[in-house]
Each structure stands twice: as C-alpha cells, then as structure tokens.
Short mmCIF file of C-alpha atoms in Angstrom, two decimals:
data_model
loop_
_atom_site.label_atom_id
_atom_site.label_comp_id
_atom_site.label_asym_id
_atom_site.label_seq_id
_atom_site.Cartn_x
_atom_site.Cartn_y
_atom_site.Cartn_z
CA MET A 237 18.96 149.01 -34.91
CA PRO A 238 17.39 150.57 -31.79
CA GLY A 239 15.52 148.39 -29.36
CA LEU A 240 12.33 150.42 -29.61
CA ALA A 241 11.07 151.78 -32.89
CA VAL A 242 7.71 153.48 -32.52
CA PRO A 243 6.06 154.25 -35.87
CA LEU A 244 5.45 157.94 -36.25
CA VAL A 245 1.75 158.10 -37.09
CA LEU A 246 0.15 161.46 -36.47
CA VAL A 247 -3.34 162.85 -36.62
CA LEU A 248 -3.12 166.47 -37.66
CA ARG A 249 -5.61 169.06 -36.53
CA THR A 250 -7.09 170.90 -39.50
CA SER A 251 -9.74 173.57 -39.85
CA GLY A 252 -11.94 171.47 -42.10
CA SER A 253 -11.99 168.07 -40.40
CA ALA A 254 -11.06 166.17 -37.28
CA GLY A 255 -7.65 165.43 -38.72
CA ASN A 256 -5.61 163.67 -41.36
CA GLU A 257 -3.04 160.93 -40.94
CA LEU A 258 0.48 161.87 -41.88
CA SER A 259 1.13 158.52 -43.51
CA GLY A 260 0.81 159.16 -47.20
CA ASN A 261 1.41 162.03 -49.57
CA ARG A 262 2.02 165.46 -48.07
CA SER A 263 2.53 168.81 -49.65
CA GLN A 264 6.12 169.76 -50.44
CA SER A 265 7.49 172.39 -48.10
CA MET A 266 9.53 175.33 -49.29
CA HIS A 267 11.63 174.99 -46.13
CA GLY A 268 13.53 171.78 -46.97
CA TYR A 269 11.34 169.06 -45.53
CA GLN A 270 11.31 166.99 -48.71
CA GLU A 271 15.09 166.91 -49.02
CA LEU A 272 15.67 166.32 -45.32
CA LEU A 273 12.94 163.88 -44.28
CA GLY A 274 11.10 163.00 -47.49
CA THR A 275 14.11 161.43 -49.19
CA ASP A 276 15.95 158.32 -48.02
CA PHE A 277 19.71 158.12 -47.74
CA ASP A 278 20.00 156.65 -51.22
CA GLY A 279 18.26 159.68 -52.70
CA ARG A 280 14.86 158.04 -53.26
CA PRO A 281 11.67 159.94 -52.36
CA THR A 282 9.69 158.32 -49.56
CA ASP A 283 6.33 159.00 -47.97
CA ASP A 284 7.30 157.12 -44.81
CA ILE A 285 9.31 159.29 -42.45
CA ASP A 286 10.26 156.20 -40.43
CA ASP A 287 12.33 155.06 -43.41
CA VAL A 288 14.52 158.10 -42.89
CA ILE A 289 14.51 158.40 -39.11
CA TYR A 290 15.28 154.79 -38.26
CA ASP A 291 17.61 154.10 -41.17
CA ALA A 292 19.94 156.58 -39.48
CA PHE A 293 20.89 153.84 -37.03
CA GLU A 294 22.46 151.98 -39.93
CA SER A 295 23.83 154.93 -41.88
CA PRO A 296 26.25 157.65 -40.72
CA ARG A 297 25.03 159.62 -43.74
CA HIS A 298 22.28 161.03 -41.54
CA ARG A 299 24.86 163.39 -40.05
CA THR A 300 24.93 165.44 -43.25
CA ARG A 301 21.28 166.34 -42.69
CA VAL A 302 21.68 167.55 -39.13
CA PRO A 303 22.47 171.22 -39.91
CA GLY A 304 19.49 171.46 -42.24
CA LEU A 305 17.18 169.86 -39.71
CA VAL A 306 18.36 172.22 -36.98
CA ALA A 307 17.64 175.16 -39.28
CA LEU A 308 14.20 173.75 -40.13
CA MET A 309 13.34 173.09 -36.49
CA ASN A 310 14.23 176.66 -35.53
CA ASP A 311 12.64 178.35 -38.54
CA PRO A 312 9.57 180.33 -37.36
CA GLY A 313 8.42 180.60 -40.98
CA ALA A 314 8.30 176.83 -41.55
CA PRO A 315 5.10 174.81 -41.00
CA GLU A 316 4.79 173.79 -37.35
CA ILE A 317 4.48 170.11 -38.24
CA ASP A 318 7.72 170.23 -40.23
CA ARG A 319 9.50 171.84 -37.30
CA PHE A 320 8.12 169.16 -35.00
CA LEU A 321 9.22 166.30 -37.25
CA ALA A 322 12.68 167.84 -37.51
CA CYS A 323 12.85 167.85 -33.71
CA VAL A 324 11.74 164.21 -33.56
CA ALA A 325 14.43 163.21 -36.05
CA LEU A 326 17.20 165.14 -34.30
CA THR A 327 16.20 163.75 -30.91
CA THR A 328 16.01 160.17 -32.17
CA TRP A 329 19.46 160.64 -33.67
CA GLY A 330 20.93 161.67 -30.33
CA GLU A 331 21.62 165.26 -31.35
CA ALA A 332 22.13 167.87 -28.64
CA ALA A 333 19.95 170.38 -30.51
CA GLY A 334 17.02 167.98 -30.35
CA TYR A 335 17.35 167.31 -26.63
CA GLU A 336 17.76 171.00 -25.85
CA THR A 337 14.59 171.79 -27.78
CA VAL A 338 12.66 169.06 -25.95
CA ILE A 339 13.78 170.50 -22.62
CA ARG A 340 12.64 173.98 -23.64
CA ALA A 341 9.32 172.62 -24.89
CA ALA A 342 8.71 170.78 -21.63
CA ALA A 343 9.33 173.99 -19.66
CA ASP A 344 6.24 175.60 -21.24
CA PRO A 345 4.32 172.89 -23.13
CA ARG A 346 1.31 174.84 -24.31
CA ARG A 347 3.48 177.52 -25.93
CA THR A 348 5.48 175.06 -28.01
CA PRO A 349 5.03 176.07 -31.68
CA TRP A 350 3.80 172.61 -32.69
CA TYR A 351 1.52 171.97 -29.74
CA ASP A 352 -1.69 170.31 -31.01
CA CYS A 353 -0.12 169.49 -34.39
CA SER A 354 -0.47 165.84 -33.42
CA ILE A 355 -3.78 164.84 -31.84
CA ASP A 356 -4.50 161.55 -30.10
CA ARG A 357 -7.57 159.81 -31.48
CA LYS A 358 -8.80 158.44 -28.16
CA PHE A 359 -8.92 161.62 -26.10
CA SER A 360 -8.56 164.32 -28.78
CA VAL A 361 -5.62 165.90 -26.94
CA ASP A 362 -2.09 166.81 -27.97
CA SER A 363 0.23 163.85 -28.42
CA THR A 364 3.43 165.59 -29.52
CA PHE A 365 5.06 164.91 -26.17
CA ALA A 366 4.35 161.20 -26.55
CA GLN A 367 6.22 161.26 -29.87
CA LEU A 368 9.08 163.21 -28.37
CA ALA A 369 9.29 160.79 -25.44
CA ALA A 370 9.64 157.88 -27.86
CA ALA A 371 12.47 159.76 -29.56
CA VAL A 372 14.20 160.52 -26.26
CA ALA A 373 13.90 156.86 -25.25
CA GLU A 374 16.31 155.86 -28.03
CA ARG A 375 19.80 155.54 -26.56
CA ASP A 376 22.07 154.08 -29.23
CA LEU A 377 23.14 157.24 -31.01
CA ALA A 378 23.22 159.31 -27.83
CA ARG A 379 25.89 157.03 -26.42
CA GLU A 380 27.79 157.12 -29.69
CA LYS A 381 27.66 160.92 -29.85
CA GLY A 382 28.37 161.59 -26.19
CA THR A 383 24.98 163.19 -25.47
CA GLU A 384 23.65 160.66 -22.94
CA THR A 385 23.64 163.16 -20.07
CA LEU A 386 21.59 165.59 -22.13
CA ARG A 387 19.27 162.74 -23.13
CA LEU A 388 18.63 162.00 -19.46
CA ASP A 389 17.88 165.67 -18.84
CA ALA A 390 15.32 165.57 -21.66
CA ALA A 391 13.79 162.36 -20.31
CA ARG A 392 13.54 163.95 -16.86
CA ALA A 393 11.84 167.04 -18.29
CA LEU A 394 9.26 164.86 -20.06
CA VAL A 395 8.55 162.60 -17.08
CA ARG A 396 7.82 165.69 -15.01
CA LEU A 397 4.96 166.44 -17.42
CA ALA A 398 3.18 163.13 -16.83
CA ASP A 399 0.54 164.69 -14.60
CA GLY A 400 -0.50 167.21 -17.25
CA GLU A 401 0.39 166.01 -20.76
CA TYR A 402 -0.69 162.81 -22.48
CA PHE A 403 1.83 160.10 -23.38
CA GLU A 404 -0.38 157.62 -25.27
CA ASP A 405 -0.21 154.73 -22.79
CA ARG A 406 3.53 154.39 -23.45
CA LEU A 407 5.05 155.19 -20.09
CA ASP A 408 4.95 151.61 -18.80
CA GLU A 409 7.63 150.35 -21.18
CA LEU A 410 9.09 153.37 -22.91
CA PHE A 411 12.30 153.92 -20.95
CA ASP A 412 15.00 151.36 -20.22
CA ARG A 413 16.01 150.34 -16.69
CA ALA A 414 19.06 152.61 -16.52
CA THR A 415 17.01 155.64 -17.51
CA LEU A 416 14.27 154.83 -15.01
CA GLN A 417 16.83 154.32 -12.25
CA ALA A 418 18.08 157.84 -12.87
CA LEU A 419 14.54 159.24 -12.83
CA LEU A 420 13.07 157.56 -9.75
CA ASP A 421 12.81 160.77 -7.71
CA ASP A 422 11.14 162.56 -10.62
CA VAL A 423 8.69 159.69 -11.07
CA LYS A 424 7.77 159.80 -7.38
CA ASP A 425 7.27 163.57 -7.50
CA VAL A 426 5.07 163.61 -10.59
CA ILE A 427 2.90 160.70 -9.46
CA GLY A 428 2.50 162.42 -6.09
CA ARG A 429 1.36 165.62 -7.82
CA GLY A 430 -1.03 163.66 -10.00
CA VAL A 431 -2.55 161.86 -7.03
CA ARG A 432 -3.08 165.15 -5.21
CA SER A 433 -4.74 166.55 -8.33
CA LEU A 434 -7.07 163.54 -8.55
CA ALA A 435 -7.90 163.72 -4.85
CA ALA A 436 -8.79 167.38 -5.25
CA GLY A 437 -11.21 166.51 -8.05
CA GLU A 438 -9.33 168.52 -10.69
CA LYS A 439 -10.45 167.81 -14.24
CA CYS A 440 -8.14 166.26 -16.80
CA SER A 441 -8.77 165.87 -20.53
CA PHE A 442 -7.25 162.38 -20.64
CA ASP A 443 -7.12 159.31 -18.39
CA LEU A 444 -4.63 160.58 -15.82
CA PRO A 445 -4.99 157.72 -13.29
CA THR A 446 -4.10 155.14 -15.93
CA GLN A 447 -1.14 157.19 -17.14
CA LEU A 448 0.20 157.45 -13.61
CA VAL A 449 -0.19 153.70 -13.10
CA ASP A 450 1.63 153.14 -16.39
CA LEU A 451 4.54 155.20 -15.09
CA ALA A 452 4.55 153.21 -11.86
CA ALA A 453 4.52 150.00 -13.90
CA GLY A 454 7.62 151.13 -15.75
CA VAL A 455 9.38 151.54 -12.40
CA SER A 456 8.47 147.96 -11.41
CA THR A 457 11.43 146.54 -13.36
CA VAL A 458 13.77 148.67 -11.24
CA ASP A 459 12.05 148.81 -7.84
CA GLY A 460 9.00 146.59 -7.42
CA GLU A 461 8.23 147.79 -3.92
CA LEU A 462 8.22 151.43 -5.01
CA ALA A 463 6.09 150.61 -8.06
CA VAL A 464 3.43 148.99 -5.90
CA GLU A 465 3.51 151.90 -3.45
CA LEU A 466 3.06 154.44 -6.25
CA ALA A 467 0.33 152.45 -7.96
CA MET A 468 -1.58 151.99 -4.71
CA GLY A 469 -1.46 155.73 -4.17
CA VAL A 470 -3.25 156.18 -7.49
CA LEU A 471 -5.73 153.35 -6.96
CA ASP A 472 -6.69 154.74 -3.56
CA VAL A 473 -8.23 157.74 -5.31
CA ASN A 474 -9.27 156.20 -8.63
CA SER A 475 -9.62 152.53 -9.50
CA SER A 476 -11.48 152.37 -12.78
CA SER A 477 -11.48 149.11 -14.71
CA ARG A 478 -9.07 150.57 -17.26
CA THR A 479 -6.63 151.70 -14.58
CA LEU A 480 -6.79 148.33 -12.82
CA ASN A 481 -6.20 146.54 -16.09
CA HIS A 482 -3.03 148.56 -16.70
CA ALA A 483 -1.90 147.89 -13.13
CA VAL A 484 -1.67 144.17 -13.87
CA SER A 485 1.62 144.73 -15.68
CA ILE A 486 3.22 145.40 -12.30
CA VAL A 487 2.35 141.83 -11.27
CA PHE A 488 4.10 140.53 -14.38
CA ARG A 489 7.22 142.62 -13.86
CA ALA A 490 7.87 143.17 -10.16
CA ARG A 491 10.58 140.91 -8.80
CA GLY A 492 9.83 140.09 -5.20
CA PRO A 493 6.92 139.28 -2.87
CA GLU A 494 5.38 142.71 -3.47
CA GLY A 495 4.40 141.65 -6.99
CA ARG A 496 2.43 138.66 -5.72
CA GLN A 497 0.88 140.67 -2.90
CA PHE A 498 -0.20 143.36 -5.34
CA GLY A 499 -1.69 140.68 -7.59
CA GLU A 500 -3.68 139.29 -4.69
CA TYR A 501 -4.99 142.78 -4.00
CA LEU A 502 -6.08 143.21 -7.61
CA LEU A 503 -7.96 139.92 -7.38
CA THR A 504 -10.14 141.48 -4.68
CA VAL A 505 -11.02 144.64 -6.60
CA GLY A 506 -10.72 143.81 -10.30
CA ASN A 507 -13.35 142.71 -12.77
CA GLU A 508 -13.33 139.37 -14.55
CA ARG A 509 -10.80 140.50 -17.15
CA VAL A 510 -8.42 141.94 -14.58
CA CYS A 511 -8.64 138.83 -12.41
CA ALA A 512 -7.96 136.55 -15.38
CA GLU A 513 -4.82 138.52 -16.27
CA VAL A 514 -3.64 138.54 -12.66
CA ARG A 515 -4.03 134.77 -12.44
CA GLU A 516 -2.03 134.43 -15.64
CA ALA A 517 0.72 136.62 -14.19
CA LEU A 518 0.84 134.74 -10.91
CA GLY A 519 0.75 131.37 -12.64
CA ARG A 520 3.48 131.94 -15.19
CA ALA A 521 6.21 129.36 -14.97
CA ASP A 522 8.86 132.06 -15.12
CA HIS A 523 7.30 134.28 -12.45
CA PRO A 524 10.07 135.43 -10.07
CA LEU A 525 8.36 133.75 -7.13
CA MET A 526 7.64 130.45 -8.84
CA PRO A 527 9.97 127.46 -8.27
CA GLN A 528 12.51 127.11 -11.08
#
C-alpha cells in the first residue's frame, strides 16, 4: 500500500446550493464512470472511489481500466467531475497520461475543464489541485511503471502554483524527501513570488502566508536552514496566529541548531497556543538537539 492515502472527499459546486459531498450515491454517467471507478476489481458496485483507486496498489487488474480512464479524462462530452476523477485515478496509478494532464492543467489552471468542480469548505475556492497533488505524491506505481521522471515534472508544475492555487494545508507533509530535494529551487522561487505578492498588498482568496509556510515546513526535513530562511521571509510580511501555528512544525522537523533558534524566535512572537507547541517541540526527548 502507498505511504499516503488521502481520502478523496469533494464538495461540488452546484447551481442550487453551496455544494454536495461526493461520498454517497451519484448519478450514473453515460461515459463509463460506473464501470471504471464505480465498480471494484471484483466486479462489485461501490460508492467509495477510494476503494477503487487505492486497491490498485494491491491489484494489477487496474491496468485493464487505464485505456477507458484515458478516454474518459479526454472526453469533452463527459461531465467535468468524471474527467477530473479519471485524472486523479490515472495519476495515483503512476500513468504517464495522468501526469501529462496534470502538467497541462498547471500551465493554465483556470482554464482546466474541471476547475471549481471541487470546492474547499474553508475558503470556498477550487481544491482540484490539492487533490491532484495528493495523487502526484504517490510514488509506488510510478517507480514500478518507469514514470518517476514524469511524476517529478508534475510535482514541479504543481509546486510552482503554490502562490496562486490552494492546496488545503497539505504542502507541509505531502511530498517525500527525495521529491522535495529535487524541487528545492522551485520551492524557493514560488515562496519568493508569494512573499513579493504579500508585500505588495495583493489580494488572495485563501490564506497564502500559511500555505507558503507549510511549503517551507515540508522543506525542513531536507534542509532546515533553508526552511527557516523561507519561513522567516513569509513571517516578515505576515505573521498571523494561524501562520505562526503552522510554522511550529519546522521546530519539530528541522535537524540542526536552526530549528531551536527558530523555536526561540516563535516564543517571542507567538500567542499562548503557539508558545505551548514550541515548548513541546523543544522539549521532546527525541529532538535532534537533545542529549540521547
């Protein structure tokens, strides 16, 4: 099984209400959705798409559905949400067609056919790229199928969107160390763009400072010094309580004196909750700087 299995729970934009969860019954599509993603590999109908997507890690039978999913994903006459879910499945399964579609989507996000099909509850903004990022983060089948290089290209394309598209507070622990190591320059570039945008007072429909700090926190397992540098760049222009709270994860993860120094800084600017979490991080018996 993969190391990270993120349940695919969507809120769909509809004309009559704020949205509906795609977690129960759905209408049967004439474009093959039911056969491809609404039926498990033993032929039983299922309302839980995760049953199909993640069971693929245990069953090579998923390969028989790849051509149909590619056709569904590329079918302009199919419902946008079905096309999106086909892309998620193909990408999770390490298929080149999925990664290539993610890269094209990232090149022009707002013109992606399924943009706004999935809406985040907190900020009421598109969350399809968050779902695609979770799919790209899966590595097992990409290595098996020889598509790891293409997976990294897709991950890079998504990371470069972090200053403009919402990733549902996932960027701090979404990608593994090897992936982050390959993306360090891209992370630096996108956080730099985001900081300049914040400094210029540009409006954003979601909590951009916190998302940028999350991305820096992800880097802390690879390069603690860089993570602190990037996070401080964000906090210099915006240090809300929420952003500071997310920054604490760097103290937990950074290996080296910079983690402790950053924790000491947070103690001077954070609220009671932030300070309590920093003290916990600094006091953990297994903290890198604590005697073993």
